GROMACS .gro file of C-alpha atoms in nm:
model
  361
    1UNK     CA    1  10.270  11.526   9.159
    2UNK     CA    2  10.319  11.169   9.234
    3UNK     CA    3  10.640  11.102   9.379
    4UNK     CA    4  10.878  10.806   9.311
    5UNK     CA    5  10.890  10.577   9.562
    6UNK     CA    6  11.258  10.449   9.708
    7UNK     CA    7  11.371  10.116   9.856
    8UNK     CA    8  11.445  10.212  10.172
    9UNK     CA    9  11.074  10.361  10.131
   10UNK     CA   10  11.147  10.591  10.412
   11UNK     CA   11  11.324  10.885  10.479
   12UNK     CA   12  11.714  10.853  10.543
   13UNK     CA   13  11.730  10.916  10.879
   14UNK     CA   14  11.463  10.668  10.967
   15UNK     CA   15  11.555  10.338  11.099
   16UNK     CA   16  11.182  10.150  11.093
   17UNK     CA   17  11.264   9.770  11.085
   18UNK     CA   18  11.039   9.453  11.142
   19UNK     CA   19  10.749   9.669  10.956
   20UNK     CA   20  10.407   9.549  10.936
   21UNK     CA   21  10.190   9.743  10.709
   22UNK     CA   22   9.806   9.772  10.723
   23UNK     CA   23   9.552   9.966  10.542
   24UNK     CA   24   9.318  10.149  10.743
   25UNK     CA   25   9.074  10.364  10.585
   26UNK     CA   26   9.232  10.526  10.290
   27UNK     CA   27   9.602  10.513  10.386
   28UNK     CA   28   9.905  10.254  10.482
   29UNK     CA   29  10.056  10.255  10.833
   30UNK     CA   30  10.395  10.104  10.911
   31UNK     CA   31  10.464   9.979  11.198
   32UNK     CA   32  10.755   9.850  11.340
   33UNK     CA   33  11.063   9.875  11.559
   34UNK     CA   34  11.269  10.187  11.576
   35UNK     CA   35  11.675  10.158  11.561
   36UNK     CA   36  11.949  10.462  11.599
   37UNK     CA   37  12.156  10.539  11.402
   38UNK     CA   38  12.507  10.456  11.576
   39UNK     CA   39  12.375  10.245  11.828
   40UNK     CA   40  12.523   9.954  11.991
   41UNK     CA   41  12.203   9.746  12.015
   42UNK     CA   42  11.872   9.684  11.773
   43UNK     CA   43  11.571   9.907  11.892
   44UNK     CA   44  11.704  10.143  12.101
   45UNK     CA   45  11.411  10.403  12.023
   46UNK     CA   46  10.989  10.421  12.095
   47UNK     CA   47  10.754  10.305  11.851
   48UNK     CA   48  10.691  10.578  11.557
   49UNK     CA   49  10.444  10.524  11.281
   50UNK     CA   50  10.458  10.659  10.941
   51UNK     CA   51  10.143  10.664  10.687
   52UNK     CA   52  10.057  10.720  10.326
   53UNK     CA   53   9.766  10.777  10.096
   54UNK     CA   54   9.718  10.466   9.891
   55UNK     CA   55   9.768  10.609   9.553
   56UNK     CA   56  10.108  10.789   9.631
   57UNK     CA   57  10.282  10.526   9.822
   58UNK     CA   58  10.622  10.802   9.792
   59UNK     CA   59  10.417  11.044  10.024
   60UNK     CA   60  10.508  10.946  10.357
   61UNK     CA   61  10.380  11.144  10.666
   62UNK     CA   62  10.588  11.101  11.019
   63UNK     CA   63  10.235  11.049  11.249
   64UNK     CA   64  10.474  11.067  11.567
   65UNK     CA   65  10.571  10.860  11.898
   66UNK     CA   66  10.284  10.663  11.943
   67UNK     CA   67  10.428  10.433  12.225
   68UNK     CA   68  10.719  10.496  12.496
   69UNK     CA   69  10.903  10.202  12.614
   70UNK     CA   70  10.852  10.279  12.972
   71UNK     CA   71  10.476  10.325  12.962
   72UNK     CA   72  10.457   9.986  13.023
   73UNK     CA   73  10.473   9.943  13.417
   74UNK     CA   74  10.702   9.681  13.440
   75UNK     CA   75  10.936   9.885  13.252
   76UNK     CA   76  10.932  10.260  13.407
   77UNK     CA   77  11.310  10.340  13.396
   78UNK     CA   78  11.247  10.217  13.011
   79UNK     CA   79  11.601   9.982  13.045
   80UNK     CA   80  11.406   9.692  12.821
   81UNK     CA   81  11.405   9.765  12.434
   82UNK     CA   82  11.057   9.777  12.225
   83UNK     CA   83  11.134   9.476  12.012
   84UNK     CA   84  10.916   9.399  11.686
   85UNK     CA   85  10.549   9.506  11.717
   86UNK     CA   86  10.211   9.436  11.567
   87UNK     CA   87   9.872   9.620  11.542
   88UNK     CA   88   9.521   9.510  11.496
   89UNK     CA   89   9.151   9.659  11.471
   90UNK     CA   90   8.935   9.509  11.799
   91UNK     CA   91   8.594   9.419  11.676
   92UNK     CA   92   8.507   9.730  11.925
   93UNK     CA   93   8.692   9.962  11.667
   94UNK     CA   94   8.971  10.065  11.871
   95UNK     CA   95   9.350   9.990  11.742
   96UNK     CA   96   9.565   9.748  11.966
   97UNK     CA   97   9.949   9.745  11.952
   98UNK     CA   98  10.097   9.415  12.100
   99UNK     CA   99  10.435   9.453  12.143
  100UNK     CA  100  10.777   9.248  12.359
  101UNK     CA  101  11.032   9.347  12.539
  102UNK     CA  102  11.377   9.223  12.388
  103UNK     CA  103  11.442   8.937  12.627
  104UNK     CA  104  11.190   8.987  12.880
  105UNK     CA  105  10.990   8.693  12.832
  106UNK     CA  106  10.646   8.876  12.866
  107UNK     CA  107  10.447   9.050  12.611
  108UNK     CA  108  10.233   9.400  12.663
  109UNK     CA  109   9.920   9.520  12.487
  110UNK     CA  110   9.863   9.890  12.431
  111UNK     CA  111   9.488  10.078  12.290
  112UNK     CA  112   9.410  10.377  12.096
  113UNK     CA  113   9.098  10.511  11.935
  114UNK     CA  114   9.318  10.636  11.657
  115UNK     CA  115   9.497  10.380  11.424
  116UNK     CA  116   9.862  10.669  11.461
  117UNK     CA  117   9.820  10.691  11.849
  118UNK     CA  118   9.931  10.764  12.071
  119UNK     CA  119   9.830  10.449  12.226
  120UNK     CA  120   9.802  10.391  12.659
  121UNK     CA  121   9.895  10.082  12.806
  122UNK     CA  122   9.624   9.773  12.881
  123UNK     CA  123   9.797   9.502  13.020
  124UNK     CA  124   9.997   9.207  12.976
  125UNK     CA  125   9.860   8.887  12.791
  126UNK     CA  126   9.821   8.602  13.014
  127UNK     CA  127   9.615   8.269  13.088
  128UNK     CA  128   9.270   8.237  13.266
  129UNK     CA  129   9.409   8.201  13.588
  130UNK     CA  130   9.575   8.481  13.549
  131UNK     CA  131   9.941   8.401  13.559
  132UNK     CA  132  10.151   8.594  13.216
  133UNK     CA  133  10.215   8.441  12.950
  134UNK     CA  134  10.594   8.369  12.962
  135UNK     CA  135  10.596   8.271  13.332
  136UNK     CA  136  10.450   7.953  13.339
  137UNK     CA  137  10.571   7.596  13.296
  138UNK     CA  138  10.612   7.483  12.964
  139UNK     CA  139  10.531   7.833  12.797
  140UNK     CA  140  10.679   7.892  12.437
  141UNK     CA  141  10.895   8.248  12.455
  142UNK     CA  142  10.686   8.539  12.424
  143UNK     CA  143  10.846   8.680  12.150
  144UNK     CA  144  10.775   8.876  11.810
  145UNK     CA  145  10.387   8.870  11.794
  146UNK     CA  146  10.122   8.887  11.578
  147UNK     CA  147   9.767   8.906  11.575
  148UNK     CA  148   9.433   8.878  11.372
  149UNK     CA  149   9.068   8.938  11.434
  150UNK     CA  150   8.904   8.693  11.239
  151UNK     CA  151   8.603   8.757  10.999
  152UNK     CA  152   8.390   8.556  11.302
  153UNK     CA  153   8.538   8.817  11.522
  154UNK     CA  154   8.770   8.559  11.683
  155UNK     CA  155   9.085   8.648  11.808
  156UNK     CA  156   9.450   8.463  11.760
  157UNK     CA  157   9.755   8.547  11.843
  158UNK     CA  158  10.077   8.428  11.749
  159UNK     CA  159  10.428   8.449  11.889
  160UNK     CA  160  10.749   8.250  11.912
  161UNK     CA  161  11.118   8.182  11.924
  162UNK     CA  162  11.291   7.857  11.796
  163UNK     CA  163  11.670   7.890  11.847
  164UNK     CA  164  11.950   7.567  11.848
  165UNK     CA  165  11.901   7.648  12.275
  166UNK     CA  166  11.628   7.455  12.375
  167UNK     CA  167  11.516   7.673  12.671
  168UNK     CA  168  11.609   7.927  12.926
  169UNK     CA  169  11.486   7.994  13.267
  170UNK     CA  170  11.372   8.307  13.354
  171UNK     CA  171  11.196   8.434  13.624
  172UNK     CA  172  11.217   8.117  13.821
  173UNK     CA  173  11.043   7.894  13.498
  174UNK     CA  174  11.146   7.750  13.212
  175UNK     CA  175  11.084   7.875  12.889
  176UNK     CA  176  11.083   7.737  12.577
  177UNK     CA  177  11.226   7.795  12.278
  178UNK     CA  178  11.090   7.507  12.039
  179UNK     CA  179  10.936   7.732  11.775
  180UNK     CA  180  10.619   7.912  11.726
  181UNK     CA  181  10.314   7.905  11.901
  182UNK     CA  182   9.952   7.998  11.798
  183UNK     CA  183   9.660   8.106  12.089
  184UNK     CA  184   9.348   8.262  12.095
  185UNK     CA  185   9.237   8.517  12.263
  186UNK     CA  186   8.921   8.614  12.478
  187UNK     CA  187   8.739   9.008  12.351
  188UNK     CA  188   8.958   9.165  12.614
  189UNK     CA  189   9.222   9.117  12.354
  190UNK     CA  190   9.483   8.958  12.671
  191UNK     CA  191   9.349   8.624  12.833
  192UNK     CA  192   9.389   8.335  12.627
  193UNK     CA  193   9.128   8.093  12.580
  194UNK     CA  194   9.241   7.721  12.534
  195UNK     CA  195   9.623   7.646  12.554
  196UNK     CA  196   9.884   7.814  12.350
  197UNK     CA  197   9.991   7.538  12.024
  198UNK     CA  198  10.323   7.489  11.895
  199UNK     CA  199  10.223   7.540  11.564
  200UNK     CA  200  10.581   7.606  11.334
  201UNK     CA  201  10.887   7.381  11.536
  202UNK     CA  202  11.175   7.449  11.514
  203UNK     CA  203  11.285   7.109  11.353
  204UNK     CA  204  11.150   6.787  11.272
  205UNK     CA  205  10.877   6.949  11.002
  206UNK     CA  206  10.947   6.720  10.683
  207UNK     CA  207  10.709   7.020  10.477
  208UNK     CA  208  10.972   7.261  10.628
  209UNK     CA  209  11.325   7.121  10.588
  210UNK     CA  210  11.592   7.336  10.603
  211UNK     CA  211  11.358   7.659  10.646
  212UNK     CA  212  11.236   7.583  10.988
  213UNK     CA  213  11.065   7.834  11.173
  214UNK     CA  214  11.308   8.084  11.385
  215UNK     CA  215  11.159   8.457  11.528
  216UNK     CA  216  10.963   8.690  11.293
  217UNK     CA  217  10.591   8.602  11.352
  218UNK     CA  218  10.346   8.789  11.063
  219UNK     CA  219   9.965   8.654  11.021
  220UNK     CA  220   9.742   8.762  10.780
  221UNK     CA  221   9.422   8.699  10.556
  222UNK     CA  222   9.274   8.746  10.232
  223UNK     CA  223   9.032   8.537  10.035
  224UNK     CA  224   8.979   8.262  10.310
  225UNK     CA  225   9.367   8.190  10.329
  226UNK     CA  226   9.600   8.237  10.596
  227UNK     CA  227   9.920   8.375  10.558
  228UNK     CA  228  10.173   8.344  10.795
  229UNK     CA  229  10.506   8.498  10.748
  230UNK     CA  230  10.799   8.403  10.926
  231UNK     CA  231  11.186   8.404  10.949
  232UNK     CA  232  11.371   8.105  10.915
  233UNK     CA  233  11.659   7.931  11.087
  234UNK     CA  234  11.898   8.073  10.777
  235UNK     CA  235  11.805   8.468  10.914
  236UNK     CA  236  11.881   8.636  10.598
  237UNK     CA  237  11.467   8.528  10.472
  238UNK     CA  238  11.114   8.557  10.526
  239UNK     CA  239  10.927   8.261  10.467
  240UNK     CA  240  10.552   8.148  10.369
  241UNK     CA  241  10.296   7.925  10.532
  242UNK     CA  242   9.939   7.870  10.455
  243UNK     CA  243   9.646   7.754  10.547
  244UNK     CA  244   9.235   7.772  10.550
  245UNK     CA  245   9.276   7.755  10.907
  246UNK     CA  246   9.405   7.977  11.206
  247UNK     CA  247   9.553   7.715  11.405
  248UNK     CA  248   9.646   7.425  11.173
  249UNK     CA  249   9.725   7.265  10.870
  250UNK     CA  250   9.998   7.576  10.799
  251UNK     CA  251  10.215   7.435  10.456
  252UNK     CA  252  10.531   7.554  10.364
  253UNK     CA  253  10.510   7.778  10.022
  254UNK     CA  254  10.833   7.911  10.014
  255UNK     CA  255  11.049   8.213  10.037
  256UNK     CA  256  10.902   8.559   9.958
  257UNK     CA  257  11.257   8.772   9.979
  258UNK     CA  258  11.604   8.724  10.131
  259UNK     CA  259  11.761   9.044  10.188
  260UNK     CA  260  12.037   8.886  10.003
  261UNK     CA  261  11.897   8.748   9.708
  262UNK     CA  262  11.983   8.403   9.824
  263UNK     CA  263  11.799   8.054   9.715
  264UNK     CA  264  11.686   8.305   9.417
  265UNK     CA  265  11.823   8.111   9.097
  266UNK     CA  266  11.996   7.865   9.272
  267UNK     CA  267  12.210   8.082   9.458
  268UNK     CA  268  12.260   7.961   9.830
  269UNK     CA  269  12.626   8.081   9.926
  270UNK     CA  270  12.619   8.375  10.165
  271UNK     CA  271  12.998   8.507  10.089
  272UNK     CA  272  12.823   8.584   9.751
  273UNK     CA  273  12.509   8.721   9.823
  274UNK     CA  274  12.388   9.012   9.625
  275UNK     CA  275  12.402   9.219   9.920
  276UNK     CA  276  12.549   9.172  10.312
  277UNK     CA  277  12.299   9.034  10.483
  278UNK     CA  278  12.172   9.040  10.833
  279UNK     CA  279  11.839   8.912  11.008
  280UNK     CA  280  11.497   8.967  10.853
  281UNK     CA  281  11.128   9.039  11.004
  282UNK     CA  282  10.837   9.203  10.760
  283UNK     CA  283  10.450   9.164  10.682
  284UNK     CA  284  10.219   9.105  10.398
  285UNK     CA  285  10.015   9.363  10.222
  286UNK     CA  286   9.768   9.288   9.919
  287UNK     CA  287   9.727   9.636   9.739
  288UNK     CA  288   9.533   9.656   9.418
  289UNK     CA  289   9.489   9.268   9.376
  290UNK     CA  290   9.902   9.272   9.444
  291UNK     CA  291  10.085   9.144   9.679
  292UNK     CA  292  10.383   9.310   9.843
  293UNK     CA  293  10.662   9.143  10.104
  294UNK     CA  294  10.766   9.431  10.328
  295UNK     CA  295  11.097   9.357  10.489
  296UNK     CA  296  11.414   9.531  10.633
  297UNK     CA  297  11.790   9.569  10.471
  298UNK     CA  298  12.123   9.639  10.709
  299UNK     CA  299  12.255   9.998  10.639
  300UNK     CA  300  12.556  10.187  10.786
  301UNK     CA  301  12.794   9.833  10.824
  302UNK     CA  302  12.581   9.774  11.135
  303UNK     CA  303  12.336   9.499  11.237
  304UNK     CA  304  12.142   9.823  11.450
  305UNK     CA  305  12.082  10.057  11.177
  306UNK     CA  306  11.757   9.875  10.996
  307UNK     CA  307  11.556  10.052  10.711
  308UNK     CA  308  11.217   9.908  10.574
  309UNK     CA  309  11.212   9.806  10.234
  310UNK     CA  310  10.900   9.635   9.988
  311UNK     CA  311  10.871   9.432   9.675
  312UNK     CA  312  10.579   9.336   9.466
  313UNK     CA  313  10.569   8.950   9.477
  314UNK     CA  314  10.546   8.793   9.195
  315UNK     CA  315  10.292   8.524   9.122
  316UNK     CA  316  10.319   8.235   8.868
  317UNK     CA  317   9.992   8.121   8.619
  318UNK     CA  318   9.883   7.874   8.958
  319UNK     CA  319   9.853   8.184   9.115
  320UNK     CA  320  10.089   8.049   9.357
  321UNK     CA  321  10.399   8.337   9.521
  322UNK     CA  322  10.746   8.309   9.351
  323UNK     CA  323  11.052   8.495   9.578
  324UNK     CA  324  11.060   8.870   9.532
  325UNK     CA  325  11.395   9.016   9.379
  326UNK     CA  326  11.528   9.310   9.565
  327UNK     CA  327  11.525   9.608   9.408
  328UNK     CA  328  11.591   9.997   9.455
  329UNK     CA  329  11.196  10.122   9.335
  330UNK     CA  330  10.960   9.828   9.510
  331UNK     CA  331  10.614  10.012   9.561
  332UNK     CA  332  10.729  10.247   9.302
  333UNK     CA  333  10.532  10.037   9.002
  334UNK     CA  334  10.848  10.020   8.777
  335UNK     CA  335  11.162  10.114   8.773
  336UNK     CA  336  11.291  10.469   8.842
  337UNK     CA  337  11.375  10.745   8.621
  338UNK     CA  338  11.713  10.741   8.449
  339UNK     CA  339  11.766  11.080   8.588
  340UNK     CA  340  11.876  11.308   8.846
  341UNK     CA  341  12.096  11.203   9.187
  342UNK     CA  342  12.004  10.884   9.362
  343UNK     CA  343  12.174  10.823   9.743
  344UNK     CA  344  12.380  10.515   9.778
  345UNK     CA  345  12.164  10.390  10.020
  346UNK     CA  346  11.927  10.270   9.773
  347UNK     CA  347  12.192   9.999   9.630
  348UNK     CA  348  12.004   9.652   9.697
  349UNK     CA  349  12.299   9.484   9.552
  350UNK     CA  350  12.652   9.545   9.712
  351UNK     CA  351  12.953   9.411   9.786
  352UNK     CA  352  13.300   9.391   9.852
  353UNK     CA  353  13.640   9.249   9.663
  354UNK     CA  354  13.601   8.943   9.895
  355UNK     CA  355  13.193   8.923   9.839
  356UNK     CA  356  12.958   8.934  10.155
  357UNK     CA  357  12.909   8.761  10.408
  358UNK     CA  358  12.686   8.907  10.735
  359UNK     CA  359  12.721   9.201  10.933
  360UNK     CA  360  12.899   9.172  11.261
  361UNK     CA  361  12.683   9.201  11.570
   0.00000   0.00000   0.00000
């Protein structure tokens, strides 16, 4: 029997945040970070995926570890944290999983012939000459990627930071921390081709004002447009661009869910937010001919206890995305029965006597 499907999707004891969800073959993988329970600091565990068959989206299977922090070589005693990841199909059929570490300033590429790993390290993107990405002059922060092989098998990869701190040196260079930046990428899926652009600053964007571009980088396409998912400078939301092209032209078009319910009817004031709210990262998924907005809600009064949540986006007669409302029952297809015990967890709107505010990090 089909089971109901929960917002958090996953099981209770999973932490899975900054999910991006793909659909290879006949099932949906999450990806994403992996917090504790407890812990003092976000993603404090390996990379795990989960899967389901795409017509029981409640039927979620644990696939396993698929990457260990300390695979990477320049991270054997596994001290650096596995910060958000992404995955992509090469156009030689293997899986790649590009992935940073926290503050590192570099960013690794793993491969697997199997889209649930477990996936072996490749190398470290980086220009022609051979220098990585991250340690040369004027580089944008290697931070939160995301990639896409293109229908003419080109390759683009996007990544980025854009904090109120203009830059920080690290390894002896400056880095910058202006927004995010778009490259592409030769077929061994690490060299760029070209120089990186700054694609989304962090200010100065009239089509972007007051939703500027801060971490969170998400790409996809469908039907000739480019979607590019992001979360802005207020933390709380993920944000829409799009485009008919890879590497220009992005237009703002609005906020697809806050885990507060903010700047949905009218409401901007986070000490009354519908929930407490905390940073955001997610992906895109089209399932059906619908789109859903995959994102992350703060559990256990913590900033580093994240659980993946989705909503069905709703779409106006212009076809054009409206802001998701969060709910308990997301990929569920309506609401849930009026029966039985429900955990706690599952409240998407809570609060306190004094309102919300964020969660303390």
């Amino acid at each position: 029997m089909r089971q109901q499907v929960l917002n958090p999707c996953l099981p209770e004891n999973e932490y899975i945040p900054d999910v991006e969800p793909y659909i290879f073959g006949n099932r949906v993988y999450l990806y994403g970070s992996h917090d504790r329970f407890g812990a003092p600091m976000f993603c404090m565990n390996d990379y795990v995926c989960w899967s389901a068959p795409l017509d029981d989206l409640g039927n979620w299977k644990y696939e396993g570890v698929i990457y260990r922090k300390n695979q990477d070589p320049k991270n054997r005693l596994g001290l650096r944290l596995l910060f958000a990841p992404d995955v992509v199909r090469g156009t030689d059929g293997r899986y790649y999983l590009y992935y940073a570490f926290d503050f590192m300033g570099i960013m690794g590429v793993a491969v697997c012939e199997s889209p649930c790993g477990v996936f072996r390290f490749l190398g470290h993107i980086r220009h022609a000459d051979g220098t990585l990405y991250g340690r040369k002059k004027g580089d944008g922060f290697p931070f939160d990627p995301a990639v896409l092989v293109d229908d003419d098998k080109r390759i683009y990869l996007y990544a980025g930071f854009g904090t109120a701190v203009p830059a920080i040196v690290t390894g002896g260079k400056k880095l910058e921390f202006q927004g995010g930046y778009a490259m592409e990428l030769e077929e061994d899926m690490l060299t760029i081709k070209g120089e990186p652009k700054l694609l989304f600053p962090n200010h100065g964007e009239d089509s972007f004002q007051e939703h500027e571009f801060f971490e969170a980088s998400s790409i996809r396409k469908y039907d000739g447009t480019y979607y590019f998912v992001y979360s802005s400078r207020h933390n709380h939301e993920l944000c829409l661009a799009v485009s008919d092209r890879p590497m220009e032209g992005f237009r703002f078009a609005g906020t697809l869910i806050s885990n507060g319910d903010l700047f949905l009817n009218g409401n901007t004031d986070e000490e009354h937010a519908a929930n407490y709210i905390g940073n955001n990262h997610g992906g895109l998924l089209k399932l059906k001919n619908e789109y859903y907005i995959f994102y992350h809600r703060q559990t256990n009064r913590s900033s580093y206890s994240r659980q993946v949540c989705a909503e069905r986006i709703p779409v106006d007669e212009n076809g054009t995305f409206l802001q998701a409302e969060m709910t308990s029952c997301g990929l569920n297809g309506g609401p849930l029965e009026g029966r039985g015990v429900y955990g706690a967890r599952i409240a998407c709107n809570l609060w306190s006597r004094e309102g919300t505010g964020r969660y303390d990090c």
